Structures are given as C-alpha cells and as structure tokens.
Coordinates of C-alpha atoms and ligand atoms in Angstrom, one line a residue:
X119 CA 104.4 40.7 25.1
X120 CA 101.4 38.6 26.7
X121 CA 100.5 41.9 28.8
X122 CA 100.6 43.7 25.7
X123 CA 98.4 42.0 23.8
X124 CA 96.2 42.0 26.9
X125 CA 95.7 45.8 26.9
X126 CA 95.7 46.0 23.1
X127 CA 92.5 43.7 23.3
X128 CA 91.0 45.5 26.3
X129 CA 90.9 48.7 24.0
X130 CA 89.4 46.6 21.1
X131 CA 86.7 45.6 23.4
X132 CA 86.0 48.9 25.1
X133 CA 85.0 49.9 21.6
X134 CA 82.5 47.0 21.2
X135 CA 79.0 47.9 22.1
X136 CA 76.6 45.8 24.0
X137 CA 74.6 43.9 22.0
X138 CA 70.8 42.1 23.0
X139 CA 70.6 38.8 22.8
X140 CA 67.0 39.2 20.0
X141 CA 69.6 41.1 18.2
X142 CA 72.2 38.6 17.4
X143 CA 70.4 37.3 14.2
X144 CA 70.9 41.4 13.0
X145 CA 74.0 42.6 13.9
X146 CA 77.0 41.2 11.0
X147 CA 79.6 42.1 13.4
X148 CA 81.7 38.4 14.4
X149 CA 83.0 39.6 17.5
X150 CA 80.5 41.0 20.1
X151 CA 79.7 42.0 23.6
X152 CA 76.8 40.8 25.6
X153 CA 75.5 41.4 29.4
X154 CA 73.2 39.4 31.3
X155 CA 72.6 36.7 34.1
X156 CA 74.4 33.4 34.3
X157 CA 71.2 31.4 34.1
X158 CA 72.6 28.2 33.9
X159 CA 75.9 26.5 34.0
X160 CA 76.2 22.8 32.0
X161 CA 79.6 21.4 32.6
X162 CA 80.8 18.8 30.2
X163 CA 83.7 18.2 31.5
X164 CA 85.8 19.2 27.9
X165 CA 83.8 22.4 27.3
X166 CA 81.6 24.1 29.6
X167 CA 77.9 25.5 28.2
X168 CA 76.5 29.1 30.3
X169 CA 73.0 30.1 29.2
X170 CA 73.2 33.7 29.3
X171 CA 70.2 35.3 30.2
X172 CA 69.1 38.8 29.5
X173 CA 66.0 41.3 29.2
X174 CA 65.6 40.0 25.5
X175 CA 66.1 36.3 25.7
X176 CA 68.7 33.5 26.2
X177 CA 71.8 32.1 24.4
X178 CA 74.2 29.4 24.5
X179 CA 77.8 30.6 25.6
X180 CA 80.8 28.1 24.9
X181 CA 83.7 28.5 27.4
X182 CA 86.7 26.8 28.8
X183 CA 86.8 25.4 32.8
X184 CA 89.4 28.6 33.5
X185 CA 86.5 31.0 32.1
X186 CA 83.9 30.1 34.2
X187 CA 85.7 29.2 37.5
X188 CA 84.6 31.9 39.2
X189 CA 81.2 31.6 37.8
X190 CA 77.9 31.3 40.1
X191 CA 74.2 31.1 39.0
X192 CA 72.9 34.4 38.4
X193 CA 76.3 36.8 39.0
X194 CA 75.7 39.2 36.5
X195 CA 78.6 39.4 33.4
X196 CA 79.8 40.8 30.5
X197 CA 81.3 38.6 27.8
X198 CA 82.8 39.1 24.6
X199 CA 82.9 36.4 22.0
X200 CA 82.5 35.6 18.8
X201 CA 78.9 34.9 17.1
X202 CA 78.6 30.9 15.4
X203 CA 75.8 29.7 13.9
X204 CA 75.3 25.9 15.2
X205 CA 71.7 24.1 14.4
X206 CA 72.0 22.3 17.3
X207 CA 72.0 25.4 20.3
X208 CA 69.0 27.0 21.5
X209 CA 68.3 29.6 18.9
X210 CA 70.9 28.1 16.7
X211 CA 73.6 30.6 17.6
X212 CA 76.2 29.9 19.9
X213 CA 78.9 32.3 21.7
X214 CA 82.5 31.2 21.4
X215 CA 84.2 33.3 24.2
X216 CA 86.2 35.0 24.3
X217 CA 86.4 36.9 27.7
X218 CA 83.9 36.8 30.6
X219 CA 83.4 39.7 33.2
X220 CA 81.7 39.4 36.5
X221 CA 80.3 42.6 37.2
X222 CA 77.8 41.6 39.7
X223 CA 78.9 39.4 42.5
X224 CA 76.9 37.0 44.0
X225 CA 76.4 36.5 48.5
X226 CA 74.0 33.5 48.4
X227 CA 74.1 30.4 49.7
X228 CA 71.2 28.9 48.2
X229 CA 68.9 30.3 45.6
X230 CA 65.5 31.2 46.9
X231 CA 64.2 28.9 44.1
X232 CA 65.4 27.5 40.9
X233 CA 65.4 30.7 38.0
X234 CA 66.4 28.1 35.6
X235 CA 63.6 25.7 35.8
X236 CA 60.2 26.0 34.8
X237 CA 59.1 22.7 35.9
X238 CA 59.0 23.2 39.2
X239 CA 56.4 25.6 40.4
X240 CA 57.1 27.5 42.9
X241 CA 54.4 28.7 45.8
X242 CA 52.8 32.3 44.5
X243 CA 53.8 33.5 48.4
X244 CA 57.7 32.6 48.6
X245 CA 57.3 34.1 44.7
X246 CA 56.5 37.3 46.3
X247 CA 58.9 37.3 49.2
X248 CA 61.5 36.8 46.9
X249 CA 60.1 39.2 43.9
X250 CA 63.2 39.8 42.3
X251 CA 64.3 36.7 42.1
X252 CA 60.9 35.7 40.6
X253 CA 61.0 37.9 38.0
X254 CA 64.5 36.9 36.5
X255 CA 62.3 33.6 35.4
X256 CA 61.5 34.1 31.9
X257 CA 57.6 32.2 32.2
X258 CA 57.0 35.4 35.0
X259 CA 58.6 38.3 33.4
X260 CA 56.2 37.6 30.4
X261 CA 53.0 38.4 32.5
X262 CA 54.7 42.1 32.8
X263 CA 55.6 42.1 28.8
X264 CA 52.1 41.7 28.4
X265 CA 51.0 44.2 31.0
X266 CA 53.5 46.8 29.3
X267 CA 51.8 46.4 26.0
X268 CA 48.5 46.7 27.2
X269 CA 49.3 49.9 28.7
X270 CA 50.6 51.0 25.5
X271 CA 47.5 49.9 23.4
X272 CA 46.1 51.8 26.0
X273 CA 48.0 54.6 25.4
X274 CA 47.9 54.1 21.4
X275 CA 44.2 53.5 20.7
X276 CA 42.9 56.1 22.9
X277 CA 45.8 58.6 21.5
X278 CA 44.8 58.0 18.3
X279 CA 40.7 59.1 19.1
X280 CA 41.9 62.5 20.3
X281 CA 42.1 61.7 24.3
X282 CA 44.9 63.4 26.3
X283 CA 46.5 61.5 28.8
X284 CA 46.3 63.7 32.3
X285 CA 47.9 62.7 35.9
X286 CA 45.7 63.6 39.1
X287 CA 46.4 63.7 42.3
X288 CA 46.4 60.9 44.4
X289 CA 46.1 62.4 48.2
X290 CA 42.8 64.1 47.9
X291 CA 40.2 65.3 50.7
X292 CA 36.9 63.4 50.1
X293 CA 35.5 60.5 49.0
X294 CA 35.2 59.4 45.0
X295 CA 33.2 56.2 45.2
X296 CA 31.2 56.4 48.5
X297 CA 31.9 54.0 51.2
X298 CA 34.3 53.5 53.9
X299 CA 37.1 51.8 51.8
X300 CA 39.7 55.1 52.2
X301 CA 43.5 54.6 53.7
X302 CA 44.1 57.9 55.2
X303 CA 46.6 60.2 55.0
X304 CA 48.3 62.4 57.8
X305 CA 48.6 65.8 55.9
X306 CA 50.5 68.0 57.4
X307 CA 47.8 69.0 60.6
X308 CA 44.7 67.5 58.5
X309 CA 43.5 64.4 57.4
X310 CA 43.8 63.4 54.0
X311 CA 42.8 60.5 52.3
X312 CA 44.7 58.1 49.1
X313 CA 42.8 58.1 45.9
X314 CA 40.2 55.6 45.1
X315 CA 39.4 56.6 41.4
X316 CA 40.6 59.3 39.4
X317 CA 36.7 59.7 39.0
X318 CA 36.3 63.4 40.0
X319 CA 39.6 64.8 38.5
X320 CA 38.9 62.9 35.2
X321 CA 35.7 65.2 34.7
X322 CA 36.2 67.6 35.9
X323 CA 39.4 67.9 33.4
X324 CA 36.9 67.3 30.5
X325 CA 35.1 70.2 31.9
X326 CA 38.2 72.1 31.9
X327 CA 38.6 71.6 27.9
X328 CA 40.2 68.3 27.7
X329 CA 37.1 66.8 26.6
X330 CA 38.9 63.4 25.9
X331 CA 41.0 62.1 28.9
X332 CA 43.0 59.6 29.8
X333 CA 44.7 58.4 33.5
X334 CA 47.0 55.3 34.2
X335 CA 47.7 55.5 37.6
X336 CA 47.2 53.7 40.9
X337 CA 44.0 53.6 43.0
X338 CA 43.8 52.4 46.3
X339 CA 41.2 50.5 48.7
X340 CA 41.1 49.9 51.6
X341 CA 38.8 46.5 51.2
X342 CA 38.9 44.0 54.0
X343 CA 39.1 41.4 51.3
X344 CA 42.0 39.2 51.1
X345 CA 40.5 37.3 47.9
X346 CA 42.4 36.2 44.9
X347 CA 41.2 39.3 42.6
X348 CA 41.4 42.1 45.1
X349 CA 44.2 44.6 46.0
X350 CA 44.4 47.2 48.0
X351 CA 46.3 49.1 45.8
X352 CA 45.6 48.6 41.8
X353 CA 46.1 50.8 38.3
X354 CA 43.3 52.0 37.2
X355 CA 43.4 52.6 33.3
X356 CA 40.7 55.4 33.4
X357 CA 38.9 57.3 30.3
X358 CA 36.1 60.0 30.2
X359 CA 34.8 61.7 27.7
X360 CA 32.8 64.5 26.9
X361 CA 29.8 65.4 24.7
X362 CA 29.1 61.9 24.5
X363 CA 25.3 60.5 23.1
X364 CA 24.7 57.7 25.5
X365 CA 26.7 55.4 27.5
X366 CA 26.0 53.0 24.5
X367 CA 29.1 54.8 23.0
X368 CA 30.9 54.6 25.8
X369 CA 30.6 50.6 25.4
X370 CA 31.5 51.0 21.6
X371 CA 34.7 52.8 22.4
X372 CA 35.5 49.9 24.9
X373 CA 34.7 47.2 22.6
X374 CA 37.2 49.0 19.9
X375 CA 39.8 49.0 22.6
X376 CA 39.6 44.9 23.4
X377 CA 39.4 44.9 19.7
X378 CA 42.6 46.4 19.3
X379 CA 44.6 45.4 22.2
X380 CA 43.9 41.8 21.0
X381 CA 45.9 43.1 17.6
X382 CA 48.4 45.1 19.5
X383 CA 49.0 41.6 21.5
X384 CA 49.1 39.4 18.9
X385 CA 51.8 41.7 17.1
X386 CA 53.8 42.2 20.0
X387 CA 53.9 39.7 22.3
X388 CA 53.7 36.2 20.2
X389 CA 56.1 34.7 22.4
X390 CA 55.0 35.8 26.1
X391 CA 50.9 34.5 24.6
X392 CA 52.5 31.0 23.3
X393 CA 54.5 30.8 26.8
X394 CA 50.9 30.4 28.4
X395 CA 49.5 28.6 25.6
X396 CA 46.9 31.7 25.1
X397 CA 45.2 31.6 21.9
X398 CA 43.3 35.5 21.4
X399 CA 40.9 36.2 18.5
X400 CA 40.8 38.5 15.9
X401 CA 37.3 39.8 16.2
X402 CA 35.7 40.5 19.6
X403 CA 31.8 41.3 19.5
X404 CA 30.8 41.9 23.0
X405 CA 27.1 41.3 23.9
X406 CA 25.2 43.4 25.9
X407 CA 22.4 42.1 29.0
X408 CA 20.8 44.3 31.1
X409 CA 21.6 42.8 34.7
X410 CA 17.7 42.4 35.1
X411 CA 17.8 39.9 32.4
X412 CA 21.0 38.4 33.3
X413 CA 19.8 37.8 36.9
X414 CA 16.4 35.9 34.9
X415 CA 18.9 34.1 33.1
X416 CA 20.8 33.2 36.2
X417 CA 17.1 32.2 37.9
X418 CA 16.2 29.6 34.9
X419 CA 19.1 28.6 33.9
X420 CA 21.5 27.8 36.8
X421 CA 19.0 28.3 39.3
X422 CA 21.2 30.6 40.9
X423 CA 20.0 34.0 42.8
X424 CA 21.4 36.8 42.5
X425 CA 21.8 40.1 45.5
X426 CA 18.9 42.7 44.8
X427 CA 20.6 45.2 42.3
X428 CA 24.1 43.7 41.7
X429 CA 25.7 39.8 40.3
X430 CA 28.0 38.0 42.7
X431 CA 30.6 36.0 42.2
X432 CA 29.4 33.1 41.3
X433 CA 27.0 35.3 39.1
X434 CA 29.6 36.7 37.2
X435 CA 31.2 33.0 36.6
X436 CA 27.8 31.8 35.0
X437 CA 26.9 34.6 32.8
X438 CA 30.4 34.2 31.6
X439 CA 29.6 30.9 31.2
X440 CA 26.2 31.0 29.3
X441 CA 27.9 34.0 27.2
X442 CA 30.2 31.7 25.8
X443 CA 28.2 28.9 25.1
X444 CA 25.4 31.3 23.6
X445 CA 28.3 34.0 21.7
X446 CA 31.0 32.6 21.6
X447 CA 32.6 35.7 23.7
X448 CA 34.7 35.8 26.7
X449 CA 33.0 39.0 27.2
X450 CA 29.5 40.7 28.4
X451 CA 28.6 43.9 28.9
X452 CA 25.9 44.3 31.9
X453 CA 23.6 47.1 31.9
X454 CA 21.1 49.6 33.6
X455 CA 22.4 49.3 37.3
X456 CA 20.3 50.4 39.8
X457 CA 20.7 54.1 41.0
X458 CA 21.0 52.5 44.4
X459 CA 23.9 50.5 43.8
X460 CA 26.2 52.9 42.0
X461 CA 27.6 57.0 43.0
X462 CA 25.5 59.7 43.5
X463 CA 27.5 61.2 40.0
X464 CA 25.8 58.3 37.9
X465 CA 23.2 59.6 35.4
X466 CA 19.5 58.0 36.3
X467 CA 18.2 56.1 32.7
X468 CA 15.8 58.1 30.8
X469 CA 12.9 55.5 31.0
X470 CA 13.2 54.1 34.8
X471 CA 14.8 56.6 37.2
X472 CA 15.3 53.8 39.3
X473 CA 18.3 52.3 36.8
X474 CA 21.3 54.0 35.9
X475 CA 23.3 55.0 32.4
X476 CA 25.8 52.9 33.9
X477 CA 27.6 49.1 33.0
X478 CA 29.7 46.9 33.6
X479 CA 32.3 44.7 31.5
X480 CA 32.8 41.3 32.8
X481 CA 35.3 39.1 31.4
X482 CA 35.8 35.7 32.0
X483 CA 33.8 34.8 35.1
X484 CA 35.5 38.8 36.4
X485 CA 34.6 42.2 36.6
X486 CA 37.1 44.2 34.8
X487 CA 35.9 47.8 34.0
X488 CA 32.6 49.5 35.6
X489 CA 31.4 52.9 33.9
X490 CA 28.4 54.9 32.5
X491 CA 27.2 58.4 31.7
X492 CA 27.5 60.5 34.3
X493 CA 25.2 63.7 35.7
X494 CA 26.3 66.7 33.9
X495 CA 23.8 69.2 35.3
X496 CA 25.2 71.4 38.0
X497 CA 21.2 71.1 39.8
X498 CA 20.9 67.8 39.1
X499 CA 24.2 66.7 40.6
X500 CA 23.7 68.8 43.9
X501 CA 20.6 66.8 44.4
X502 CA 21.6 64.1 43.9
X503 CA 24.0 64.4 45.9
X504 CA 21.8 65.5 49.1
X505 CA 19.7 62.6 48.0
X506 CA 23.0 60.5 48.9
X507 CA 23.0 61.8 52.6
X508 CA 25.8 63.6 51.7
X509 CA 26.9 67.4 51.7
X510 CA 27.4 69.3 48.6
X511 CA 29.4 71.8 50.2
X512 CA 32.3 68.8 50.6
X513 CA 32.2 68.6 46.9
X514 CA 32.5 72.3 46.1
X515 CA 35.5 72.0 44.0
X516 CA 34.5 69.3 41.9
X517 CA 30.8 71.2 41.6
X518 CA 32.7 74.5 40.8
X519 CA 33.0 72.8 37.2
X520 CA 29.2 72.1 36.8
X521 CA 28.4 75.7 36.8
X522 CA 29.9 76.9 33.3
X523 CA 28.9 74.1 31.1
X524 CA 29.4 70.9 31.5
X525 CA 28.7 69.2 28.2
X526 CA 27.1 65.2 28.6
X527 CA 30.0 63.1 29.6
X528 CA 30.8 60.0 30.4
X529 CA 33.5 57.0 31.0
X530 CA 34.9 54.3 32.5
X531 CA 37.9 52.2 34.2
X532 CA 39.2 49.1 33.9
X533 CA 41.8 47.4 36.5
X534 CA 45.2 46.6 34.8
X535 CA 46.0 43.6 36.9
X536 CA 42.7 41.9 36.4
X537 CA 42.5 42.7 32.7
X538 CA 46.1 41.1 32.7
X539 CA 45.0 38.3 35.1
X540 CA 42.1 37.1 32.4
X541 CA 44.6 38.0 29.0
X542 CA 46.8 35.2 30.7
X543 CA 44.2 32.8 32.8
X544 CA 46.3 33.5 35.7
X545 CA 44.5 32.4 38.8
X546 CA 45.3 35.2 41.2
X547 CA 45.9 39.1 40.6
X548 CA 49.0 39.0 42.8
X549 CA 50.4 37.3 40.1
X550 CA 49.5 40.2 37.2
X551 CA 51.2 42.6 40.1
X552 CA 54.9 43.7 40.1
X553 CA 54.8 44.6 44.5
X554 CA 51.2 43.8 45.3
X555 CA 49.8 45.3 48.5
X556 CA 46.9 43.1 49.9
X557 CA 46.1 43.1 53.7
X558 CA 49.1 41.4 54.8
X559 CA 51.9 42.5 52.6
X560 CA 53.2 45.7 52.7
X561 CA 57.3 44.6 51.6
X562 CA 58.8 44.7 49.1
Ligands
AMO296 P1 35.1 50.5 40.2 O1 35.2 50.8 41.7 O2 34.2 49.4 39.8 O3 34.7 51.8 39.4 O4 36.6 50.1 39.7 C1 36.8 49.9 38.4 C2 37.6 48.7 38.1 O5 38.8 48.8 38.9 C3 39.2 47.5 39.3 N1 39.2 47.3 40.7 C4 40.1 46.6 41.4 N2 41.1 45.8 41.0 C5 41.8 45.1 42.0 N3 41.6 45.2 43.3 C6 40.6 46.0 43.7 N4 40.3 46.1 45.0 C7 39.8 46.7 42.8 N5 38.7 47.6 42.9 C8 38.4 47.9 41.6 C9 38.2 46.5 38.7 C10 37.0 47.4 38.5 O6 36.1 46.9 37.5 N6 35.1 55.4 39.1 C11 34.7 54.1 38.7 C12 35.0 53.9 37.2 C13 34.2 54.8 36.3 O7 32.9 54.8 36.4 O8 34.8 55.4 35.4 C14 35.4 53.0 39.5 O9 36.4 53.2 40.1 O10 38.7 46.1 37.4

C-alpha cells in the first residue's frame, strides 16, 4: 500500500510545473515544485532550514533530518512542498516539504569560497578562477542583471528611433582604428586580423540603406595594458547614423540614451541598484567642454597638465571631479579633438581644420564612449587617408561605399563593461565581465 501511494504521488507531482521562486507570491496553487541550489543548510536539530537558491531569488525550505541527509551545499534539487506564509522567513513564505530531489550531484571537498556569505570578500582573481562559482553569489550575479538591462535599453531606445540592429564580421583584413593594437588571425594561407570596432562595417551599412544602425558585439585589443579598466577583449555597443546635422546630435541622441537607461534601471533592476547601494537620477543634463578648455581648466584649477591633444588619467578623474562640483553631473562630454589624435575617417571641424567633429563621453573619472561625425566624401576620405601614411587601395571595400552617396553620417561606441563598471562603482572592469581576457588570462 506504502509503494502505492508512492507512485500515485510521483504522478501527481510529474504534473506540477516548476515554479520561480519571484513567483511564489502569484501562483494560488498550495502544493508546488521548485528547482535551484542548496545555498545554505541551518540544522536545528528538530527541524532542518535549506535556503533554496535560484535564478530569481531565495526561499526558506522546512524539512525533516531524513530529507536532507544526503544534502551538500550547492547540489542542485528539485523539491516539492507546500507554500506557508510565515512573517518570520525571509520573504515571509516558507516551504513545508514535501519531497527533495538531487538532481545535480556534488564532487567537492571544499568550496572554492563561501556562495552563502556576503561578508566575506573574496579576492577579484580566485573570483575569476572559479567563475562559476562566483556567479552563484547573489551580490555578483547582479552586476550581470544590470548589464542585461542595459543592453536591452540599448536595444529599446535605439529601436524605438528607427535604428536596425546589424552583426559584422569580426575576422576582417585591415585595420579600423590605426595602430598596432591587432590580435591576428591565421586564415586559411593569409593573415587575418580580430575586429577592433565595428567602425567601418557600421557605415558603410548606413551607406547600404540602413541609415540607422546598431552593433552589440565584441571588439578586441591587443593593448599591452594590464590596468584595471582595460580588456583585451570588450562589447562594444556601437550606433551610426546617417544624414545627421552635426556631431552635436550625435551627443543629444547619447544624452537621451543615459536618460533612458537610468529609467529602464530604475524600473527593472531596484533590487540589484539597492544591493550596491546605487542611488541613479531621474534627469541627466550632460555638459559639454571642449578639451582645449578642459585642459585650461585642468591648468588653473588642479594645476595638472595635460598630453598635447588628448586628457590622461588623472585628467579624466578631475574634470569629473570639477563637473560635479560645478553641474552636479557624473557626466562630461569633451569636444573638438585634434585631427591628430583621432582616425583618418574623422571629419576635420568647420572652423579649425586642425580639430575634429569628434567627442568623447567621460563618466565618472572614465572614458566610456568616443565618437563624432565622420568624412562622408568619397575625395575627401581618400585624402585623408594618404594624409595618414596609409594606402587607399587597402580600404577599397570600405571606399567602394563613398562613391554612390554617402549622405553626412556619424556615431559612436560606448564599452559595455565600463559603462557597467561606473552604473555600479565597481573598481575594476574584470568585475563588469562574465570570462574577461586581459594579458594573462585566457581560461575560462
Ligand atoms: P574607442 O577606441 O575609443 O573608439 O572605443 C570606444 C569605447 O570602447 C571602450 N573600450 C574599451 N573597453 C575596455 N577595454 C578596452 N581595451 C577598450 N578599448 C575601448 C571604451 C571606449 O570609450 N570606432 C570608435 C567609436 C566610434 O567613433 O564610433 C572606437 O572604437 O568605453
């Protein structure tokens, strides 16, 4: 009879379906199934507590010894039990059970680290050896909530202004963004190179018709800088547009984007913001300098010199600084680079030919996004380009486009880990990075 009522119950539960633990307030079912991670075991000797943990949250599991006997930190399980509201658990809703399943076995002998703890702080580098683990503890898998929904404001807000969303290749021939900062490629009996930028691809796609474009994808350099905001492989959320006025809109468009992120983040990730105590406003008005008069600023007011043409930094730390004491913004918009400092496909200003239609957005003491109008005329570009010391004939197929009317265009990218880094005050990009590949770490 015992058997019997076994299998009668195994069928009743094969018909339950899983339910997530930020659902249990909604469903009106008593009797439910959950999966997850055993997170934390809290033997009372008379009852036993497990803190189930899954994608969605935590929740207070009541069993007997015999249910949990075979129970290690983080085996993963199924349970079925029966949904009690009790003011004193976490949450206030407990899970009498009924029936616990591992279905993920456990081979440790020690845990890496604690999962359960988030007092102790745990070094950034055994984090990363052990990335997995890392990510099971709720305080880190928030950074990659947040991450997530900025990629979807992203998505959203550019969606919403007409922009497609393309996907370039990432071996390519030549290089985007000058310099000698390429990994390369064997390809096939050539040599190939790994993306820096989408940079070419994205205008030449609004020269195809596009118009409005937009690429998430990685980027890679190859930097010799092993420095807490540098990887040598990053995602680049990229935009360009076409027919644009001046790279004044292109500022506007990225000002509306913080704008609405900050919205998008305050609806959607309340939680992950209040986990790091972040507090983001509702209005952003982002000034704008020209780095001429940022490096005067610099000069007077922190006595601090700048390199000819370009803000260190300890440069970009200050401005940040004296923006927020004079604005009130975590934000600055530099402009009018000098044509020497940025690529050959940068438009020259209209007033100085020695500055460019080109910026940068620097957030908290960081450089997140650079961009700017770009050249448009097919001449113009493949003088420039000579001009650069470099061939035109090596850019054939991204000057094919220039020849049949390229309207004024322009854009810009901005670095996904570091925007994330700054959202959260992290202290090092490795931390805004799922896998990160820096100089020395190439696993896992
Ligand atoms: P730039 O080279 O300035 O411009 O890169 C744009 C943004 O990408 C991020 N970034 C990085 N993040 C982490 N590690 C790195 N090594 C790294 N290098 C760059 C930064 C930076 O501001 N084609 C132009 C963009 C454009 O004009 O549209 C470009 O790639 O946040």
């Amino acid at each position: 009879m015992a058997q019997l009522e076994k299998i009668f119950s195994m069928d009743e539960n094969e018909k339950l379906e899983r339910v997530f633990i930020s659902e249990l307030r909604l469903v009106k079912e008593e009797t439910i199934m959950l999966r997850g991670w055993v997170h934390k075991i809290i033997d009372l000797s008379h009852v036993v507590f497990v803190k189930l943990r899954d994608k969605s949250g935590i929740v207070q599991l009541v069993c007997d010894k015999d249910q949990v006997k075979d129970l290690r930190l983080e085996n993963a399980i199924e349970v079925i039990g029966t949904k009690c509201e009790n003011e004193k658990a976490p949450g206030g809703i407990e899970i009498t059970v009924k029936d616990i399943k591992i279905v993920g076995a456990t081979y440790y002998e020690k845990l890496p680290f604690e999962v359960n703890s988030f007092k102790n702080k745990v070094a950034l580098e055994t984090q990363l050896d052990h990335r997995t683990i890392a990510l099971r503890r709720p305080e880190i898998r928030a950074i990659f909530k947040v991450q997530n929904e900025i990629e979807t404001a992203f998505r959203n807000y550019l969606k919403e202004k007409n922009f497609e969303q393309i996907h370039t290749a990432k071996i390519i021939d030549s290089s985007t963004e000058g310099g000698s900062e390429m990994f390369t490629v064997n390809y096939f009996d050539r040599r190939s190179f790994l993306a820096q930028s989408p940079q070419f691809y994205k205008q030449m796609m609004v020269g195809a018709g596009f118009e409005r474009v937009f690429e998430i994808g990685h980027a890679y350099r190859a930097e010799l800088h092993n420095t807490w905001r540098h990887l040598n492989e990053y995602v680049s959320l990229d935009v360009e547009m076409g027919f644009i006025k001046d790279e004044y809109e292109l500022m506007d468009l990225e000002e509306g984007f913080i704008n609405y992120l900050y919205k998008h983040l305050n609806k959607t990730c309340q939680k992950e913001l209040e986990m790091y105590k972040i507090e983001l406003p509702d209005k952003v008005k982002i000034p704008r300098i020209r780095l001429d008069e940022a490096h005067k600023i610099l000069l007077e007011k922190y006595n601090k010199k700048s390199p000819i043409g370009n803000i260190d930094a300890e440069g970009e730390v200050l401005i940040s600084k004296y923006v927020k004491e004079k604005y009130n913004c975590d934000f600055v918009f530099l402009t009018k680079y000098p044509v020497s400092k940025r690529p050959m496909y940068t438009m020259p200003d209209d007033e100085d030919k020695n500055l460019t239609k080109s910026f940068d957005l620097i957030f908290d003491g960081l450089e997140i996004t650079t961009g700017g109008q770009r050249i448009n005329d097919y001449k113009m570009l493949k003088e420039n380009i000579e001009k650069f010391g470099l061939n035109p004939e090596d850019f054939d197929f991204y000057l094919e486009t220039f020849k049949y009317g390229m309207p004024p265009h322009g854009g810009f990218a901005i670095g996904l880990e570091r925007l994330t880094m700054k959202i959260l005050k992290l202290s090092n990009i490795r931390e805004a990075t799922l896998v990160p590949r820096d100089m020395k770490r190439l696993t896992p």
